[in-house]
Coordinates of C-alpha atoms in Angstrom, one line a residue:
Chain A
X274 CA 37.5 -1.4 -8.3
X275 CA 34.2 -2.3 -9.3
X276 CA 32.1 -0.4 -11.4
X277 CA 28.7 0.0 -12.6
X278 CA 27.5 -0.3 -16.2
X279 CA 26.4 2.3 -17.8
X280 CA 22.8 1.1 -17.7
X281 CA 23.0 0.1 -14.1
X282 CA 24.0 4.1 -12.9
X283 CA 21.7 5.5 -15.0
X284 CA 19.1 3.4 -13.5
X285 CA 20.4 3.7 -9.9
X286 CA 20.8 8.0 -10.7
X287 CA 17.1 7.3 -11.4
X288 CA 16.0 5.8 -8.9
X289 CA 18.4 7.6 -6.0
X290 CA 16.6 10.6 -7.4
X291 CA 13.6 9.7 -7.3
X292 CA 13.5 8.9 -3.6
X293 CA 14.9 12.0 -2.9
X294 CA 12.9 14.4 -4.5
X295 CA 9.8 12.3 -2.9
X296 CA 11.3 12.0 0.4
X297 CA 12.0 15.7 0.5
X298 CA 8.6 16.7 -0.4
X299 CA 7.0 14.6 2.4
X300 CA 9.1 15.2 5.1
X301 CA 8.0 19.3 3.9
X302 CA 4.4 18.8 3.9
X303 CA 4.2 17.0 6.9
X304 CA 6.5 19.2 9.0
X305 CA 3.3 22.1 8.8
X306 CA 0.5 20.0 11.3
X307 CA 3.7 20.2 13.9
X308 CA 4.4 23.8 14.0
X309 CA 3.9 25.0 17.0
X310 CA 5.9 22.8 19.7
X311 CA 5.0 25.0 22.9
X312 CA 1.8 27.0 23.2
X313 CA -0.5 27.6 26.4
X314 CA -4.3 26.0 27.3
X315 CA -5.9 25.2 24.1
X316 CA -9.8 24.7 23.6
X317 CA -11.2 23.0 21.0
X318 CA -15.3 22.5 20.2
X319 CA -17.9 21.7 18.6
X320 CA -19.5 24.8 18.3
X321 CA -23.0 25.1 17.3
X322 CA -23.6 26.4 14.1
X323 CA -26.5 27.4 11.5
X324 CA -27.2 26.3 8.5
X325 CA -29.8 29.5 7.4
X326 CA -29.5 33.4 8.5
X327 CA -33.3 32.4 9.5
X328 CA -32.4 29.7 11.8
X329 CA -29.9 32.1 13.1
X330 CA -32.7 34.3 13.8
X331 CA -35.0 32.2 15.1
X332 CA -32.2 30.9 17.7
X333 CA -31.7 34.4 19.3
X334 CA -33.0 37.2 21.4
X335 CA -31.7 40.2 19.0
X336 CA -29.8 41.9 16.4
X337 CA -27.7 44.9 17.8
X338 CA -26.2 47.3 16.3
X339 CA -23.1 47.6 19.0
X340 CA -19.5 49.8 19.5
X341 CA -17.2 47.6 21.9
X342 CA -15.8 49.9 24.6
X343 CA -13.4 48.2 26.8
X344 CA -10.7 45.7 26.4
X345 CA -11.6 42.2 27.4
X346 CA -11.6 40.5 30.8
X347 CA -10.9 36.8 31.5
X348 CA -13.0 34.7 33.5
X349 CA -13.0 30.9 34.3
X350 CA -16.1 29.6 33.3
X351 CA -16.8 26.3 36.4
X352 CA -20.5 26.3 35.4
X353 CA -23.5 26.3 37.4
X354 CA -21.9 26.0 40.8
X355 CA -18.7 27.8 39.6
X356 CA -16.8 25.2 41.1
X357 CA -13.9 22.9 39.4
X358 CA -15.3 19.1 39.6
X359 CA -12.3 17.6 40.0
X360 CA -8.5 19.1 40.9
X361 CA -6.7 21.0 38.1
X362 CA -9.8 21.7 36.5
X363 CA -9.1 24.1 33.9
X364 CA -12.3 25.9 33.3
X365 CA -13.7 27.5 30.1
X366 CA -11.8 30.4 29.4
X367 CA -13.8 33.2 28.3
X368 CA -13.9 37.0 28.2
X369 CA -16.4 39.7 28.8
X370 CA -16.1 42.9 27.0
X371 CA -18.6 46.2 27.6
X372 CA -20.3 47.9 24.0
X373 CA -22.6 50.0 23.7
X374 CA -25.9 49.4 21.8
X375 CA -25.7 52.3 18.8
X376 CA -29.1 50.9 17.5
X377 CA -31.7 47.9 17.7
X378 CA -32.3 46.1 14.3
X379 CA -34.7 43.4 16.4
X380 CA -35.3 42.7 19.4
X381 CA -36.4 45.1 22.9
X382 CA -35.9 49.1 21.2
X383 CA -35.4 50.0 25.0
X384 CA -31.5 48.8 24.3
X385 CA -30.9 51.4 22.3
X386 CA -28.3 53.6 24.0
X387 CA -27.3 51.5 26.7
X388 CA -24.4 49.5 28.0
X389 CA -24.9 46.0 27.8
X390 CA -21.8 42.9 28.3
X391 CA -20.8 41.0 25.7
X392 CA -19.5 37.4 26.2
X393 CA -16.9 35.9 23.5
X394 CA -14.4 33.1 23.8
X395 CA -10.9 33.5 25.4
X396 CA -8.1 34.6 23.1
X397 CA -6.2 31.9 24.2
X398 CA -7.8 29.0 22.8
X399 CA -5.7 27.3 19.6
X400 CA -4.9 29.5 17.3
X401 CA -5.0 26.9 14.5
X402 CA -8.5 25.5 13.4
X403 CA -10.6 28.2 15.9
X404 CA -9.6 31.6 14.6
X405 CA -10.6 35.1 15.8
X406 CA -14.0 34.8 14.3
X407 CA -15.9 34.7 17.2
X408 CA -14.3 37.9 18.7
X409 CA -14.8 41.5 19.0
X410 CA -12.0 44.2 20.1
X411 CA -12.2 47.3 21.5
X412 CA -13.5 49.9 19.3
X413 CA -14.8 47.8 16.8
X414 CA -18.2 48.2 15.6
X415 CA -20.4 45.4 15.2
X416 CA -24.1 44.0 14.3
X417 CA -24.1 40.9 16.2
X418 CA -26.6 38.5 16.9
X419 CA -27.1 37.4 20.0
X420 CA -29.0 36.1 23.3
X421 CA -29.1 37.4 26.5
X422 CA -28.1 34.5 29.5
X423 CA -27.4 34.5 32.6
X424 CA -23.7 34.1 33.7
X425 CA -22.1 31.0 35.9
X426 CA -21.2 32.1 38.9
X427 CA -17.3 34.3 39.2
X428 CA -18.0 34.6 35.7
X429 CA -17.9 38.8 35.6
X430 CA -20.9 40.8 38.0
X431 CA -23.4 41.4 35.1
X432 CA -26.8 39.8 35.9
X433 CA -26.6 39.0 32.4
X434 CA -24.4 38.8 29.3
X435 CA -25.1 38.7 25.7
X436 CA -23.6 36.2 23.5
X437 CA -23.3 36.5 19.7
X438 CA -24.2 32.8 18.5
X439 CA -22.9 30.7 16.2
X440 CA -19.4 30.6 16.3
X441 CA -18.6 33.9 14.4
X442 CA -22.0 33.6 12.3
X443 CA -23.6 35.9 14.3
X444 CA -20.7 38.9 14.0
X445 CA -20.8 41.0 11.3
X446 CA -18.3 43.8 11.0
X447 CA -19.5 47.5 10.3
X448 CA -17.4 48.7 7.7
X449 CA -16.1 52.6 7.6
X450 CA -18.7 53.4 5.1
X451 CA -21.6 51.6 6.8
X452 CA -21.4 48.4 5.2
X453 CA -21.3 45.2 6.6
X454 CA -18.5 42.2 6.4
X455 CA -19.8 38.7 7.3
X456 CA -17.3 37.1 9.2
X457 CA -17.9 33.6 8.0
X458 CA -18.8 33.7 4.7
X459 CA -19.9 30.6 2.7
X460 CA -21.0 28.4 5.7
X461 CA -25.0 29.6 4.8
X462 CA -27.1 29.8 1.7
X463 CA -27.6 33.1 1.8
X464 CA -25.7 35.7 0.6
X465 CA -24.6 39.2 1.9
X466 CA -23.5 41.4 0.3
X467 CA -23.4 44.9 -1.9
X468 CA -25.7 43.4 -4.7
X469 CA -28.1 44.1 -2.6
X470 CA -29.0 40.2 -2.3
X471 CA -29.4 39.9 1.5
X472 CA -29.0 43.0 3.5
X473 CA -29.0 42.9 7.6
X474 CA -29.6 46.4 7.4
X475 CA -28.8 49.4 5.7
X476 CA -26.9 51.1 8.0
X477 CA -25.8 55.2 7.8
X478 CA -22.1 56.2 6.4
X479 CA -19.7 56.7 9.6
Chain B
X23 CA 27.3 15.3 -21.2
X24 CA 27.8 16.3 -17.5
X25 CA 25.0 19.0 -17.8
X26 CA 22.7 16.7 -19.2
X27 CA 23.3 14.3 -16.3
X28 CA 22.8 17.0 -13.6
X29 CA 19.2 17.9 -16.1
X30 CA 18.3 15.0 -15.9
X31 CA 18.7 13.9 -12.4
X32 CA 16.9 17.5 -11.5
X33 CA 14.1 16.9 -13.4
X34 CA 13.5 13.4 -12.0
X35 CA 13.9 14.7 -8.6
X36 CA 11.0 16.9 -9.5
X37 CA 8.8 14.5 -11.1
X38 CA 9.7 12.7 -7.6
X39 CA 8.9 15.5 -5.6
X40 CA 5.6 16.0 -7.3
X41 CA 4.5 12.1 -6.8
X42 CA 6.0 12.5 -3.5
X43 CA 3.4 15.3 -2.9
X44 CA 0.8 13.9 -4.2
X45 CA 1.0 11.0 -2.5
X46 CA 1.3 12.3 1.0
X47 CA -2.1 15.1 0.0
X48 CA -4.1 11.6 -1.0
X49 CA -3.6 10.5 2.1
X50 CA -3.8 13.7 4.2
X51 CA -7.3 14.2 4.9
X52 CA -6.7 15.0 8.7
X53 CA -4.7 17.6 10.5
X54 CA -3.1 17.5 14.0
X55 CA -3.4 19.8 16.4
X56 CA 0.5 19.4 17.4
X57 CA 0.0 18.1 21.0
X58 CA -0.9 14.5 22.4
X59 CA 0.2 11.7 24.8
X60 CA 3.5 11.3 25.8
X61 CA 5.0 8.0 24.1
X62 CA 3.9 4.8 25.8
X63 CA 1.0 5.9 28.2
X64 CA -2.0 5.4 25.4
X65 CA -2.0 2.0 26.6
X66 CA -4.8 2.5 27.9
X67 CA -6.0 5.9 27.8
X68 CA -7.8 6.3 31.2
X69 CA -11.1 8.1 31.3
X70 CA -13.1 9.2 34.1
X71 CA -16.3 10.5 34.7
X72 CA -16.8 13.7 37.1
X73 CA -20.0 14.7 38.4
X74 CA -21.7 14.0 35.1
X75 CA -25.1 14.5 35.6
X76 CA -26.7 12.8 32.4
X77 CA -26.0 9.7 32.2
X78 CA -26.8 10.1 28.0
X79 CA -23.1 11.8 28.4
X80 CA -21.4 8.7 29.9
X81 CA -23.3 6.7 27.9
X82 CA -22.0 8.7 24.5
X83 CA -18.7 8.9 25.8
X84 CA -18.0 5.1 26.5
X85 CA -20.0 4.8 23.3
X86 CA -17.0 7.2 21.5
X87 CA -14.8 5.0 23.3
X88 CA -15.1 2.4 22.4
X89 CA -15.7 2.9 18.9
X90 CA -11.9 4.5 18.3
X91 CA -11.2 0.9 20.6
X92 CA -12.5 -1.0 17.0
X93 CA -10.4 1.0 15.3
X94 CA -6.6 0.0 14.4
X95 CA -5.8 3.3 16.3
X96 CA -3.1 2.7 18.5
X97 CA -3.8 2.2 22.1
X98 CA -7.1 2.2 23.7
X99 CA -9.5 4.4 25.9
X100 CA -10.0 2.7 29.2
X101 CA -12.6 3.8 32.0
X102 CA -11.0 3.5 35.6
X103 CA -13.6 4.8 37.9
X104 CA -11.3 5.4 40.7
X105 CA -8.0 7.0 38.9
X106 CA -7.0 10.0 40.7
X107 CA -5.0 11.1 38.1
X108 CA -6.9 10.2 34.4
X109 CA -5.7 10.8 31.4
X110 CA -8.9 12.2 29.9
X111 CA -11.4 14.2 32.3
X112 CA -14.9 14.4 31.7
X113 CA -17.5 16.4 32.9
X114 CA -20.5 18.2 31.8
X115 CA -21.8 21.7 32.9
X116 CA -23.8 24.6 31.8
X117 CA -22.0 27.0 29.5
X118 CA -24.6 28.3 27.7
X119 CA -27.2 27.9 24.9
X120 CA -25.8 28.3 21.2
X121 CA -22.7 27.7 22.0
X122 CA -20.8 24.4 21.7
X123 CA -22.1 21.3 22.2
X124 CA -18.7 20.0 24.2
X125 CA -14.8 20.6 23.9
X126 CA -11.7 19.5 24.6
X127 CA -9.2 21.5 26.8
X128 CA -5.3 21.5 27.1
X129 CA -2.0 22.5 28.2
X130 CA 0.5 22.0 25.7
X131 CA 4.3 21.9 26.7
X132 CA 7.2 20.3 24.1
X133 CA 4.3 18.8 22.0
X134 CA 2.8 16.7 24.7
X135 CA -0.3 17.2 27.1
X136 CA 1.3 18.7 30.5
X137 CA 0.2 16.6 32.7
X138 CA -0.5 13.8 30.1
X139 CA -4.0 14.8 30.5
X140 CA -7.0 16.4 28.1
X141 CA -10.4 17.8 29.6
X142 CA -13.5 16.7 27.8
X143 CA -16.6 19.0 29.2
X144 CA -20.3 18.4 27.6
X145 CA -22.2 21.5 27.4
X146 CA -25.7 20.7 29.1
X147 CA -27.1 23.9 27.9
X148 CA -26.8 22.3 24.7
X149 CA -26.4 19.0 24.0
X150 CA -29.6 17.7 25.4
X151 CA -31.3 18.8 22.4
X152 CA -29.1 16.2 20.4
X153 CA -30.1 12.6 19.6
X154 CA -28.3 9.6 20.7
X155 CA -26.6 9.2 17.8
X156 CA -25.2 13.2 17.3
X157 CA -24.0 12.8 20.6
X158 CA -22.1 9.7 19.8
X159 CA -20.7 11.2 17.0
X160 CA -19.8 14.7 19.3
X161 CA -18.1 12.0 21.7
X162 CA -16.1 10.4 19.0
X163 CA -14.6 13.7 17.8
X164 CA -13.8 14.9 21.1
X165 CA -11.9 11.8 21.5
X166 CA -10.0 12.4 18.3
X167 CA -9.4 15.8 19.8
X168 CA -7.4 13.7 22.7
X169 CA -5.7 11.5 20.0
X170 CA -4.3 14.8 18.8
X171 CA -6.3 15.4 15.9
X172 CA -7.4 19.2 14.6
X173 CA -10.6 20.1 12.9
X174 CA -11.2 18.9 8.8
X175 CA -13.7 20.3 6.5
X176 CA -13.6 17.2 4.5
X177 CA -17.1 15.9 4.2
X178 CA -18.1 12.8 6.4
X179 CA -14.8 13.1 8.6
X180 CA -15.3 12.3 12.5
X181 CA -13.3 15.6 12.9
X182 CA -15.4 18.1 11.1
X183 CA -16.9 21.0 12.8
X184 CA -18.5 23.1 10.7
X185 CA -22.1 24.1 10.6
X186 CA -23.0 21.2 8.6
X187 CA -21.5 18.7 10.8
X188 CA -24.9 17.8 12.4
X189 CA -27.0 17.3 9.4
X190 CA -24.8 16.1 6.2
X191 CA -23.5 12.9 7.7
X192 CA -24.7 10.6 9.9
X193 CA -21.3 8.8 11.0
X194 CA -20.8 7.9 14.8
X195 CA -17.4 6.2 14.1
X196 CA -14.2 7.5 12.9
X197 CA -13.8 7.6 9.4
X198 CA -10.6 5.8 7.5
X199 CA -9.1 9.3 7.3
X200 CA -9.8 9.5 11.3
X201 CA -7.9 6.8 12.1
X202 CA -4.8 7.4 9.9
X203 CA -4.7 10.8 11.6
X204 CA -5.1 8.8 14.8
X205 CA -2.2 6.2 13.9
X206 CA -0.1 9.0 12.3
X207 CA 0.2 10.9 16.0
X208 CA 0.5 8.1 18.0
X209 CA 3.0 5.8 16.0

């Protein structure tokens, strides 16, 4: 039988270790990106986004205080002619919810008090690098801000929709005691928050 | 004697672990979205155009192209005019101002694109507002998207998204990290 010097297996114990503590570690970091095997129709974008609160601003129609009242409804966005340009065309998934304006921070003060449609992505885009930050579910209460379009065709009966911008930078969540949450924080300069720094509004306790 | 063995071999499996970590985070500066071609048909990648009615878009796309082409990503993106059945679709439409500028779009079954195909739409109520070069560089990450690659925040990647993404770099190309993400996929 041969055998090893004493050297030699302490060298080899070394070594044999070595690549397995390394190996192990990889093979556990790298098993994350692969997670999900099966999921449904994934979107991914580029979304437009804003370097300032002011070019925010200057980029929309209004700022609206809002209270989302229904539960969201998916349409297949084809685009101008609402038609697929080729067979299988998937369409842009998105979903129109109804809220109603509770007050008008800028913008047309005739809103105030009335129904209006809100457009937000589909919740079944990838759930790994776009995130619910660009959504708004029933009940919630919201400043959001937004521009009014017109819809594609079979995308909902509304002669137009509003659409928080952004991707998320233009929904900020009303908190139970009137304050507000920024839903992206860090992507901008300026700062929100209860220092009293940047305020969208001061809004009433609920 | 035998505890200090079974010590010592533990705490060199550690020190490997930790190198081993290290070494895979260096070089990690992508992230996958956990889909892509099935193995063998990247050779080419098909693309076709559908109804695209600015030319800028086809222009930006082949542009995209052929820059991951240059790369030492495997396979290549190939335009075939007349496929009926492409492996990448692309179109542009109007989906709205503020938005996104373009997007990939899926199905994801077992880890592979049903269908072996992706759908790359350009936004024309937005992207005309871009330059040439933005929309080269829009192209290029939409055609990471379709090489399986997720978003980065990592400055100066191809695959960043974040508000920034317009103004801090001015790449049109996949970066280094781009392509090992690319390579990493698809090997």
């Amino acid at each position: 039988m041969t055998s090893f010097p004493k050297t030699d297996r302490k060298l080899f114990t070394f070594i044999l270790s070595l690549v397995i503590g390394g190996t192990a570690a990889g093979l556990w970091l790298n098993a994350h990106p692969g997670d999900i095997p099966t999921r449904s129709t994934v979107t991914l974008s580029v979304p437009v986004g804003y370097l300032s609160y002011s070019d925010l601003l200057a980029a929309t129609d209004a700022t609206l205080q809002v209270t989302v009242t229904s539960s969201p409804l998916l349409y297949l966005d084809f685009g101008k002619d609402g038609l697929p340009d080729y067979k299988g065309q998937p369409g842009l998934p998105v979903e129109l919810v109804s809220a109603d304006v509770d007050d008008v921070l800028r913008g047309d003060p005739a809103l105030k008090g009335k129904s209006i449609i809100l457009r937000q992505p589909s919740s079944s885009r990838s759930n790994q690098s776009e995130t619910a930050v660009d959504r708004m579910s029933r009940g919630g209460r919201f400043v959001i801000v937004a521009s009014e379009v017109v819809p594609n065709p079979g995308v909902g009966t509304s002669p137009k929709v509003w659409i928080p911008v952004g991707s998320g930078q233009g929904i900020f969540d009303v908190n139970s005691d009137g304050s507000l949450s920024v839903r992206r924080s860090g992507v901008w300069p300026e700062i929100f928050g209860k220092d009293g720094s940047l305020r969208v509004k001061s809004l009433p306790n609920s | 004697m035998k505890h200090r063995l079974l010590f010592n071999s533990v705490t060199i499996a550690v020190i490997g672990a930790m190198l081993g970590l290290g070494l895979t985070t260096g070089a990690y500066a992508y992230t996958t979205t956990g889909c892509k071609y099935s193995p063998g048909s990247i050779d080419p990648i098909s693309y076709r155009f559908f109804s695209v009615a600015d030319s800028s878009y086809v222009d930006a796309t082949k542009y995209s192209a052929n820059g991951w082409n240059a790369t030492a990503a495997p396979g290549y993106f190939a335009e075939e005019s007349l496929s009926l059945d492409p492996e990448v679709n692309v179109t542009d439409d109007a989906y709205g101002a503020n938005t996104f500028y373009a997007q990939v779009s899926y199905t994801c079954s077992g880890g592979l694109y049903s269908g072996n195909e992706v759908n790359l739409a350009w936004n024309s109520d937005e992207a005309p507002s871009r330059t040439t070069s933005q929309k080269q560089r829009i192209g290029t990450h939409e055609l990471g998207h379709a090489y399986g690659l997720d978003h980065v925040s990592t400055l100066c990647r191809i695959m960043r998204a974040d508000a920034g993404y317009m103004t801090d770099c001015t790449i049109t190309m996949p970066a280094t990290d781009d392509v090992n993400g690319a390579i990493a996929v698809n090997s």
